[in-house]
Structures are given as structure tokens and as C-alpha cells.
Amino acid sequence: MSRKVAVIGMGNVGAAVAHYIVACGFVDDLVLIDKNEAKVKADALDFYDAMPNLKNHTNIFVNDYSQLKDADVVVSALGNIKLQDNKDDDRFAELPFTRVQVREVAQKIKESGFHGKMVVITNPVDVITSIYQEVTGLPKNHVIGTGTLLDSARMKRAVAQRLHLDPRSVTGYNLGEHGNSQFTAWSTVRVLDQPITELAKDRGLDLDSLDHEARVGGFTVFRGKKYTNYGVATAAVRLVNTILSDAHTELPVSNYREEYGTYLSYPAVVGRDGILEQVQLDLTDEELEKLQTSANYIKQKYAESQEAAKEGK
């Protein structure tokens, strides 16, 4: 049985996702969709030009929503990155654009007969994941946002650099919104088989500064080149491969948590059927309060988006 993935939105992030998939031969069939037909056709040709020097062949389809009917995973990477260039470093600056575009795309996905899993990168990702689920009518556990999978990686990088370690030596999570209300749940973080809270005392680590570094890491990259792509694309492809391979991997992704009434990032076990099991962390009272604050903020922004949609804005 062939593996089939679609990438919708071939900007900096979508192109990086597609390139990673093609270069590594992760799928047999890849569908590329973008309103800029010249760009997406050029990307497809560029990938075909790369194939003689690759180990694997990938069949590529361009701007054909009917190809989604039997796709395993659809990745949403559409957006308007220029709107991220704001003084408040606010990912919600993209929402007036993305909530309109996403509703159009989600309707086309629904009409295609797609019944696979969705991986959402589009910002603000927690609200946009909610909109995709609402419009497509797919089960909540089949629509997943990349969420803080990237932010958790940024936290691991920050901690590891301070301790001169490989970031894969660090475990733990950033939780909540993929945005300014997220936080590092230090009670979950371990390094060298020690809780980071104990190690911080021995090594003189400032956890507040490391939390800040993880939270603003994306904007540090953005200010340097006016977009981010490699980190988030790698996170998205990891999530795609976790679904395709039915890996049953625990990941901090944006998933619908009934107790909070919204999509937000919290560890869940991911496999071929999407979210297979939701993890329950033993968080501190302070962390639980931060998570509730983040959930409230996401719900507020989603409600505002719903009201704007009703008013035709």
C-alpha cells in the first residue's frame, strides 16, 4: 500500500516540508497545492530534477484536490508570513488572513472526500487546528497541530547549549499555546537523568531566562531572515512520519483536550489513527494555572474568529 501525503501552501515552510519528504523518500505520492500555480509547478519540476540524484522516487501531483481522497495525511502550511513582522511578536497577527483562507481550503478538503489525518502548521496553530476540525468535520483526534513540538525542541536546544550537551539529552515539554502564553513545564524536564530543577541549583541555571529563550526563539530566527522554516518543517515531518508508521510516540502536539475545551499543546501518544491516548502530567499548581491561562486565551481568540466568520469578515 502506497504512502500518500499532501502539502497545502508552498511558501517557505511548505517547500521545506516537501523537500524533506522528497529528499528522504518518506512517501510514494506527494500532492502539492498552492494558489501560486507558477510557483508550485516550479517546485514540482525542481523536485523531479533532484530525483536522479536521490535514492527514492516520488510521484508528484500539483493543484489537484481530488488527489486528497485517498491521501493518508494532509499538511496545512498556508499563511502570510509578512504579517508576523509586528512589534508585539504576535502570531495572532496572521489570524485575520489565515482564518479566511483556511475555511476555503478546509471546505475543498471536505469536498474531496478526504478521510485521513491532518497535520496543521498554519498560525495561530491552535485556533487554526480548531477551524480545520470544525469545517472538515473530521474526528478531533484526526486533526493535529504541530503546536509546541517545535517550542519543546527550542527549549531542549537552549538547555543543552547552556550545559554543553546534545539537545537529545534533554527531555520535557513546553505546553499550552504555540505563542506568547506558552511556558516550559520545568517539572517535566530532565537532563542527565536528573530533574532540571535540581540540576539548575548545582549548575547555576536561570530557568526563567531559558523559558524566555525557548518562547522567543522563533522570532529570533524570524528577525534574522524574515521567516522560519527548517525547525517547524522538521517537527511537522516527524509528526507525519509518526502517523504513517503507526509509531505510538508521545509528542507535545496541539490536540483537543476536553477538560480545557480547546486545542492546545499537551503530550499525547500519536499513531496511524491520530491521537491514540492523551497523557496526564503531574504538573505543579503554578504550571496548571499557566496552562489554564493559555487555554482561556486560545478559546477567546477562537470565539472571536467564529464571530468574525458569522459577520462575513
mmCIF file of C-alpha atoms in Angstrom:
data_model
loop_
_atom_site.group_PDB
_atom_site.id
_atom_site.type_symbol
_atom_site.label_atom_id
_atom_site.label_comp_id
_atom_site.label_asym_id
_atom_site.label_seq_id
_atom_site.Cartn_x
_atom_site.Cartn_y
_atom_site.Cartn_z
ATOM 1 C CA MET A 1 0.000 0.000 0.000
ATOM 2 C CA SER A 2 1.470 3.345 -1.050
ATOM 3 C CA ARG A 3 2.014 6.244 1.310
ATOM 4 C CA LYS A 4 0.410 9.492 0.177
ATOM 5 C CA VAL A 5 0.800 12.954 1.703
ATOM 6 C CA ALA A 6 -0.397 16.385 0.574
ATOM 7 C CA VAL A 7 1.155 19.746 1.410
ATOM 8 C CA ILE A 8 -1.130 22.766 1.075
ATOM 9 C CA GLY A 9 0.759 26.058 0.946
ATOM 10 C CA MET A 10 4.154 26.038 -0.766
ATOM 11 C CA GLY A 11 5.764 29.016 0.926
ATOM 12 C CA ASN A 12 8.986 28.773 2.906
ATOM 13 C CA VAL A 13 7.572 26.217 5.354
ATOM 14 C CA GLY A 14 5.571 24.108 2.897
ATOM 15 C CA ALA A 15 8.506 23.932 0.491
ATOM 16 C CA ALA A 16 10.824 22.844 3.322
ATOM 17 C CA VAL A 17 8.335 20.129 4.355
ATOM 18 C CA ALA A 18 8.027 18.900 0.767
ATOM 19 C CA HIS A 19 11.779 18.927 0.222
ATOM 20 C CA TYR A 20 12.428 16.937 3.393
ATOM 21 C CA ILE A 21 9.819 14.367 2.330
ATOM 22 C CA VAL A 22 11.178 14.033 -1.220
ATOM 23 C CA ALA A 23 14.863 14.038 -0.256
ATOM 24 C CA CYS A 24 14.327 11.271 2.302
ATOM 25 C CA GLY A 25 11.830 9.273 0.240
ATOM 26 C CA PHE A 26 9.239 9.187 3.008
ATOM 27 C CA VAL A 27 6.237 8.790 0.681
ATOM 28 C CA ASP A 28 5.358 7.296 -2.700
ATOM 29 C CA ASP A 29 2.908 10.038 -3.710
ATOM 30 C CA LEU A 30 3.133 13.730 -2.836
ATOM 31 C CA VAL A 31 0.413 16.265 -3.632
ATOM 32 C CA LEU A 32 1.440 19.944 -3.739
ATOM 33 C CA ILE A 33 -1.219 22.650 -3.624
ATOM 34 C CA ASP A 34 -0.813 26.424 -3.760
ATOM 35 C CA LYS A 35 -2.712 29.367 -5.239
ATOM 36 C CA ASN A 36 0.501 30.494 -6.947
ATOM 37 C CA GLU A 37 0.389 27.944 -9.766
ATOM 38 C CA ALA A 38 3.673 29.042 -11.337
ATOM 39 C CA LYS A 39 5.475 28.593 -8.012
ATOM 40 C CA VAL A 40 4.043 25.164 -7.208
ATOM 41 C CA LYS A 41 4.715 23.881 -10.736
ATOM 42 C CA ALA A 42 8.275 25.164 -10.488
ATOM 43 C CA ASP A 43 8.738 23.391 -7.146
ATOM 44 C CA ALA A 44 7.433 20.141 -8.639
ATOM 45 C CA LEU A 45 9.831 20.373 -11.579
ATOM 46 C CA ASP A 46 12.692 21.214 -9.211
ATOM 47 C CA PHE A 47 11.939 18.100 -7.166
ATOM 48 C CA TYR A 48 11.858 15.954 -10.310
ATOM 49 C CA ASP A 49 15.247 17.422 -11.276
ATOM 50 C CA ALA A 50 16.564 16.332 -7.872
ATOM 51 C CA MET A 51 15.361 12.739 -8.192
ATOM 52 C CA PRO A 52 18.140 11.381 -10.430
ATOM 53 C CA ASN A 53 20.489 12.090 -7.515
ATOM 54 C CA LEU A 54 18.223 10.604 -4.840
ATOM 55 C CA LYS A 55 17.778 7.003 -3.695
ATOM 56 C CA ASN A 56 13.987 7.111 -3.944
ATOM 57 C CA HIS A 57 11.343 8.126 -6.469
ATOM 58 C CA THR A 58 8.307 10.214 -5.501
ATOM 59 C CA ASN A 59 5.241 10.718 -7.704
ATOM 60 C CA ILE A 60 4.154 14.356 -7.565
ATOM 61 C CA PHE A 61 0.699 15.799 -8.246
ATOM 62 C CA VAL A 62 0.050 19.526 -8.494
ATOM 63 C CA ASN A 63 -3.060 21.548 -7.513
ATOM 64 C CA ASP A 64 -5.447 18.616 -7.685
ATOM 65 C CA TYR A 65 -7.746 18.436 -4.664
ATOM 66 C CA SER A 66 -9.269 15.183 -5.979
ATOM 67 C CA GLN A 67 -5.956 13.511 -5.111
ATOM 68 C CA LEU A 68 -6.727 14.069 -1.422
ATOM 69 C CA LYS A 69 -9.476 11.449 -1.421
ATOM 70 C CA ASP A 70 -7.042 8.621 -0.687
ATOM 71 C CA ALA A 71 -4.280 10.654 0.988
ATOM 72 C CA ASP A 72 -3.014 9.426 4.339
ATOM 73 C CA VAL A 73 -2.076 12.862 5.666
ATOM 74 C CA VAL A 74 -2.746 16.443 4.605
ATOM 75 C CA VAL A 75 -0.331 19.088 5.890
ATOM 76 C CA SER A 76 -1.555 22.685 6.123
ATOM 77 C CA ALA A 77 1.341 25.115 5.668
ATOM 78 C CA LEU A 78 -0.509 28.059 4.159
ATOM 79 C CA GLY A 79 -0.114 31.530 5.657
ATOM 80 C CA ASN A 80 1.103 35.077 5.189
ATOM 81 C CA ILE A 81 4.440 35.297 6.955
ATOM 82 C CA LYS A 82 4.743 39.050 6.381
ATOM 83 C CA LEU A 83 2.010 39.582 8.975
ATOM 84 C CA GLN A 84 4.333 38.074 11.600
ATOM 85 C CA ASP A 85 6.533 41.149 11.274
ATOM 86 C CA ASN A 86 4.899 43.067 14.137
ATOM 87 C CA LYS A 87 6.265 44.821 17.205
ATOM 88 C CA ASP A 88 4.485 42.500 19.633
ATOM 89 C CA ASP A 89 5.862 39.266 18.118
ATOM 90 C CA ASP A 90 2.270 38.054 17.982
ATOM 91 C CA ARG A 91 1.372 35.004 15.875
ATOM 92 C CA PHE A 92 -2.283 36.058 16.041
ATOM 93 C CA ALA A 93 -1.444 38.851 13.622
ATOM 94 C CA GLU A 94 -1.884 36.218 10.906
ATOM 95 C CA LEU A 95 -5.369 35.191 12.042
ATOM 96 C CA PRO A 96 -7.423 37.724 10.004
ATOM 97 C CA PHE A 97 -5.781 36.259 6.874
ATOM 98 C CA THR A 98 -5.476 32.584 7.762
ATOM 99 C CA ARG A 99 -8.963 32.082 9.227
ATOM 100 C CA VAL A 100 -10.484 33.120 5.877
ATOM 101 C CA GLN A 101 -8.069 31.115 3.722
ATOM 102 C CA VAL A 102 -8.322 28.047 5.942
ATOM 103 C CA ARG A 103 -12.120 27.935 5.771
ATOM 104 C CA GLU A 104 -11.927 27.930 1.964
ATOM 105 C CA VAL A 105 -9.258 25.227 1.930
ATOM 106 C CA ALA A 106 -10.997 23.129 4.594
ATOM 107 C CA GLN A 107 -14.198 23.110 2.541
ATOM 108 C CA LYS A 108 -12.278 21.884 -0.521
ATOM 109 C CA ILE A 109 -10.624 19.187 1.596
ATOM 110 C CA LYS A 110 -14.049 18.071 2.809
ATOM 111 C CA GLU A 111 -15.478 18.034 -0.728
ATOM 112 C CA SER A 112 -12.552 15.898 -1.929
ATOM 113 C CA GLY A 113 -13.712 13.030 0.285
ATOM 114 C CA PHE A 114 -10.519 13.120 2.347
ATOM 115 C CA HIS A 115 -10.769 10.876 5.405
ATOM 116 C CA GLY A 116 -7.170 10.714 6.599
ATOM 117 C CA LYS A 117 -5.284 12.702 9.231
ATOM 118 C CA MET A 118 -4.450 16.404 9.199
ATOM 119 C CA VAL A 119 -1.210 17.974 10.412
ATOM 120 C CA VAL A 120 -1.620 21.710 10.879
ATOM 121 C CA ILE A 121 1.305 24.136 10.866
ATOM 122 C CA THR A 122 -0.625 27.279 9.880
ATOM 123 C CA ASN A 123 -0.564 30.023 12.538
ATOM 124 C CA PRO A 124 -2.021 30.704 15.021
ATOM 125 C CA VAL A 125 -1.919 26.939 15.052
ATOM 126 C CA ASP A 126 -4.212 26.077 17.972
ATOM 127 C CA VAL A 127 -7.096 28.215 16.670
ATOM 128 C CA ILE A 128 -6.490 27.166 13.055
ATOM 129 C CA THR A 129 -6.492 23.475 14.037
ATOM 130 C CA SER A 130 -9.892 24.068 15.643
ATOM 131 C CA ILE A 131 -11.205 25.685 12.458
ATOM 132 C CA TYR A 132 -9.987 22.801 10.277
ATOM 133 C CA GLN A 133 -11.699 20.281 12.527
ATOM 134 C CA GLU A 134 -14.920 22.297 12.598
ATOM 135 C CA VAL A 135 -15.175 22.792 8.830
ATOM 136 C CA THR A 136 -13.955 19.365 7.657
ATOM 137 C CA GLY A 137 -15.978 17.507 10.288
ATOM 138 C CA LEU A 138 -13.085 15.107 10.809
ATOM 139 C CA PRO A 139 -12.831 13.468 14.241
ATOM 140 C CA LYS A 140 -10.955 15.654 16.725
ATOM 141 C CA ASN A 141 -8.269 13.015 17.193
ATOM 142 C CA HIS A 142 -7.563 13.063 13.437
ATOM 143 C CA VAL A 143 -6.774 16.796 13.275
ATOM 144 C CA ILE A 144 -3.489 17.627 14.994
ATOM 145 C CA GLY A 145 -1.430 20.812 15.193
ATOM 146 C CA THR A 146 2.364 20.868 15.412
ATOM 147 C CA GLY A 147 1.851 23.034 18.492
ATOM 148 C CA THR A 148 4.765 23.124 20.915
ATOM 149 C CA LEU A 149 6.602 20.203 19.340
ATOM 150 C CA LEU A 150 8.890 22.905 17.939
ATOM 151 C CA ASP A 151 8.913 25.026 21.112
ATOM 152 C CA SER A 152 9.857 21.992 23.182
ATOM 153 C CA ALA A 153 12.741 21.419 20.765
ATOM 154 C CA ARG A 154 13.796 25.043 21.198
ATOM 155 C CA MET A 155 13.750 24.581 24.968
ATOM 156 C CA LYS A 156 15.908 21.465 24.658
ATOM 157 C CA ARG A 157 18.339 23.333 22.425
ATOM 158 C CA ALA A 158 18.574 26.243 24.880
ATOM 159 C CA VAL A 159 19.131 23.986 27.905
ATOM 160 C CA ALA A 160 21.621 21.771 26.068
ATOM 161 C CA GLN A 161 23.656 24.722 24.799
ATOM 162 C CA ARG A 162 23.925 26.094 28.337
ATOM 163 C CA LEU A 163 25.115 22.689 29.578
ATOM 164 C CA HIS A 164 27.250 21.856 26.503
ATOM 165 C CA LEU A 165 25.185 18.774 25.679
ATOM 166 C CA ASP A 166 23.401 17.270 22.704
ATOM 167 C CA PRO A 167 19.774 18.544 22.842
ATOM 168 C CA ARG A 168 18.572 14.950 22.563
ATOM 169 C CA SER A 169 19.950 14.501 26.085
ATOM 170 C CA VAL A 170 17.171 16.771 27.351
ATOM 171 C CA THR A 171 13.589 15.558 27.837
ATOM 172 C CA GLY A 172 10.498 17.550 28.764
ATOM 173 C CA TYR A 173 7.833 19.843 27.397
ATOM 174 C CA ASN A 174 6.635 23.303 26.606
ATOM 175 C CA LEU A 175 2.868 23.384 26.988
ATOM 176 C CA GLY A 176 -0.178 25.433 26.028
ATOM 177 C CA GLU A 177 -0.408 27.801 23.105
ATOM 178 C CA HIS A 178 2.144 27.823 20.310
ATOM 179 C CA GLY A 179 2.538 31.504 21.046
ATOM 180 C CA ASN A 180 3.231 34.013 23.772
ATOM 181 C CA SER A 181 1.204 32.295 26.519
ATOM 182 C CA GLN A 182 3.140 29.026 26.251
ATOM 183 C CA PHE A 183 5.523 28.019 29.043
ATOM 184 C CA THR A 184 8.153 25.438 29.854
ATOM 185 C CA ALA A 185 6.806 22.904 32.331
ATOM 186 C CA TRP A 186 10.053 22.554 34.237
ATOM 187 C CA SER A 187 8.581 19.777 36.388
ATOM 188 C CA THR A 188 8.695 17.583 33.245
ATOM 189 C CA VAL A 189 12.276 18.410 32.211
ATOM 190 C CA ARG A 190 15.146 16.044 32.937
ATOM 191 C CA VAL A 191 18.832 16.209 31.997
ATOM 192 C CA LEU A 192 21.457 13.547 32.703
ATOM 193 C CA ASP A 193 18.716 11.573 34.451
ATOM 194 C CA GLN A 194 18.178 14.431 36.911
ATOM 195 C CA PRO A 195 15.251 16.812 37.266
ATOM 196 C CA ILE A 196 16.273 20.137 35.749
ATOM 197 C CA THR A 197 15.087 21.901 38.912
ATOM 198 C CA GLU A 198 17.798 20.096 40.912
ATOM 199 C CA LEU A 199 20.455 20.479 38.245
ATOM 200 C CA ALA A 200 19.723 24.197 37.971
ATOM 201 C CA LYS A 201 20.801 24.698 41.575
ATOM 202 C CA ASP A 202 24.051 22.796 41.055
ATOM 203 C CA ARG A 203 24.903 24.447 37.720
ATOM 204 C CA GLY A 204 23.522 27.904 38.417
ATOM 205 C CA LEU A 205 20.944 27.790 35.610
ATOM 206 C CA ASP A 206 18.418 30.612 35.306
ATOM 207 C CA LEU A 207 15.259 28.739 34.316
ATOM 208 C CA ASP A 208 13.307 31.934 33.662
ATOM 209 C CA SER A 209 15.823 33.062 31.054
ATOM 210 C CA LEU A 210 15.796 29.617 29.421
ATOM 211 C CA ASP A 211 11.990 29.671 29.310
ATOM 212 C CA HIS A 212 12.131 33.081 27.643
ATOM 213 C CA GLU A 213 14.727 31.875 25.139
ATOM 214 C CA ALA A 214 12.523 28.957 24.123
ATOM 215 C CA ARG A 215 9.443 31.150 23.821
ATOM 216 C CA VAL A 216 11.068 33.826 21.645
ATOM 217 C CA GLY A 217 13.333 31.500 19.666
ATOM 218 C CA GLY A 218 11.102 31.623 16.603
ATOM 219 C CA PHE A 219 11.133 35.387 16.497
ATOM 220 C CA THR A 220 14.912 35.429 16.859
ATOM 221 C CA VAL A 221 15.068 33.351 13.677
ATOM 222 C CA PHE A 222 12.342 35.461 12.055
ATOM 223 C CA ARG A 223 14.162 38.725 12.664
ATOM 224 C CA GLY A 224 17.262 37.280 11.038
ATOM 225 C CA LYS A 225 15.691 36.094 7.782
ATOM 226 C CA LYS A 226 12.018 37.228 7.918
ATOM 227 C CA TYR A 227 10.656 33.696 8.111
ATOM 228 C CA THR A 228 11.205 30.402 9.918
ATOM 229 C CA ASN A 229 11.124 27.074 8.135
ATOM 230 C CA TYR A 230 13.628 24.342 8.985
ATOM 231 C CA GLY A 231 12.706 23.795 12.628
ATOM 232 C CA VAL A 232 8.961 23.740 12.119
ATOM 233 C CA ALA A 233 9.201 21.713 8.911
ATOM 234 C CA THR A 234 11.237 19.063 10.719
ATOM 235 C CA ALA A 235 8.676 18.959 13.532
ATOM 236 C CA ALA A 236 5.823 18.615 11.031
ATOM 237 C CA VAL A 237 7.522 15.818 9.081
ATOM 238 C CA ARG A 238 8.287 13.989 12.317
ATOM 239 C CA LEU A 239 4.579 14.148 13.144
ATOM 240 C CA VAL A 240 3.638 12.965 9.644
ATOM 241 C CA ASN A 241 6.029 10.014 9.878
ATOM 242 C CA THR A 242 4.750 9.156 13.355
ATOM 243 C CA ILE A 243 1.265 8.839 11.858
ATOM 244 C CA LEU A 244 2.362 6.948 8.730
ATOM 245 C CA SER A 245 4.441 4.423 10.657
ATOM 246 C CA ASP A 246 1.914 3.982 13.483
ATOM 247 C CA ALA A 247 4.791 4.667 15.854
ATOM 248 C CA HIS A 248 2.774 5.252 19.052
ATOM 249 C CA THR A 249 5.130 8.082 20.053
ATOM 250 C CA GLU A 250 4.450 10.529 22.875
ATOM 251 C CA LEU A 251 4.660 14.060 21.440
ATOM 252 C CA PRO A 252 3.693 17.550 22.673
ATOM 253 C CA VAL A 253 1.272 18.462 19.893
ATOM 254 C CA SER A 254 -1.861 20.559 19.654
ATOM 255 C CA ASN A 255 -4.720 18.179 20.415
ATOM 256 C CA TYR A 256 -8.228 18.694 21.699
ATOM 257 C CA ARG A 257 -8.339 18.445 25.500
ATOM 258 C CA GLU A 258 -11.862 18.018 26.798
ATOM 259 C CA GLU A 259 -11.018 19.363 30.255
ATOM 260 C CA TYR A 260 -9.907 22.667 28.739
ATOM 261 C CA GLY A 261 -12.465 22.753 25.940
ATOM 262 C CA THR A 262 -9.936 23.621 23.276
ATOM 263 C CA TYR A 263 -6.976 22.536 21.197
ATOM 264 C CA LEU A 264 -3.690 23.208 22.965
ATOM 265 C CA SER A 265 -0.325 21.542 23.248
ATOM 266 C CA TYR A 266 -0.118 18.711 25.740
ATOM 267 C CA PRO A 267 1.666 15.365 25.310
ATOM 268 C CA ALA A 268 -0.295 12.663 23.518
ATOM 269 C CA VAL A 269 0.503 9.280 22.007
ATOM 270 C CA VAL A 270 0.354 9.569 18.209
ATOM 271 C CA GLY A 271 -0.048 6.785 15.655
ATOM 272 C CA ARG A 272 -1.887 5.844 12.466
ATOM 273 C CA ASP A 273 -5.251 6.728 13.995
ATOM 274 C CA GLY A 274 -4.038 10.162 15.058
ATOM 275 C CA ILE A 275 -4.235 10.877 18.784
ATOM 276 C CA LEU A 276 -4.336 7.411 20.358
ATOM 277 C CA GLU A 277 -4.070 8.357 24.009
ATOM 278 C CA GLN A 278 -3.807 11.599 25.955
ATOM 279 C CA VAL A 279 -1.092 11.750 28.599
ATOM 280 C CA GLN A 280 -1.847 13.142 32.057
ATOM 281 C CA LEU A 281 1.116 15.002 33.524
ATOM 282 C CA ASP A 282 1.664 15.632 37.222
ATOM 283 C CA LEU A 283 2.061 19.397 36.911
ATOM 284 C CA THR A 284 2.657 21.877 39.721
ATOM 285 C CA ASP A 285 -0.112 24.263 40.777
ATOM 286 C CA GLU A 286 1.736 27.124 39.089
ATOM 287 C CA GLU A 287 2.022 25.156 35.841
ATOM 288 C CA LEU A 288 -1.663 24.220 35.942
ATOM 289 C CA GLU A 289 -2.542 27.894 36.355
ATOM 290 C CA LYS A 290 -0.356 28.847 33.385
ATOM 291 C CA LEU A 291 -1.948 26.117 31.279
ATOM 292 C CA GLN A 292 -5.443 27.332 32.145
ATOM 293 C CA THR A 293 -4.452 30.899 31.245
ATOM 294 C CA SER A 294 -3.149 29.693 27.899
ATOM 295 C CA ALA A 295 -6.309 27.666 27.258
ATOM 296 C CA ASN A 296 -8.505 30.665 28.068
ATOM 297 C CA TYR A 297 -6.556 32.826 25.637
ATOM 298 C CA ILE A 298 -6.881 30.281 22.809
ATOM 299 C CA LYS A 299 -10.625 29.897 23.446
ATOM 300 C CA GLN A 300 -11.100 33.658 23.439
ATOM 301 C CA LYS A 301 -9.330 34.031 20.086
ATOM 302 C CA TYR A 302 -11.276 31.126 18.602
ATOM 303 C CA ALA A 303 -14.562 32.681 19.732
ATOM 304 C CA GLU A 304 -13.563 35.996 18.159
ATOM 305 C CA SER A 305 -12.730 34.155 14.932
ATOM 306 C CA GLN A 306 -16.123 32.436 14.959
ATOM 307 C CA GLU A 307 -17.901 35.758 15.439
ATOM 308 C CA ALA A 308 -15.938 37.327 12.592
ATOM 309 C CA ALA A 309 -16.862 34.390 10.314
ATOM 310 C CA LYS A 310 -20.566 34.872 11.132
ATOM 311 C CA GLU A 311 -20.266 38.541 10.215
ATOM 312 C CA GLY A 312 -18.577 37.630 6.943
ATOM 313 C CA LYS A 313 -15.321 39.332 7.857
#
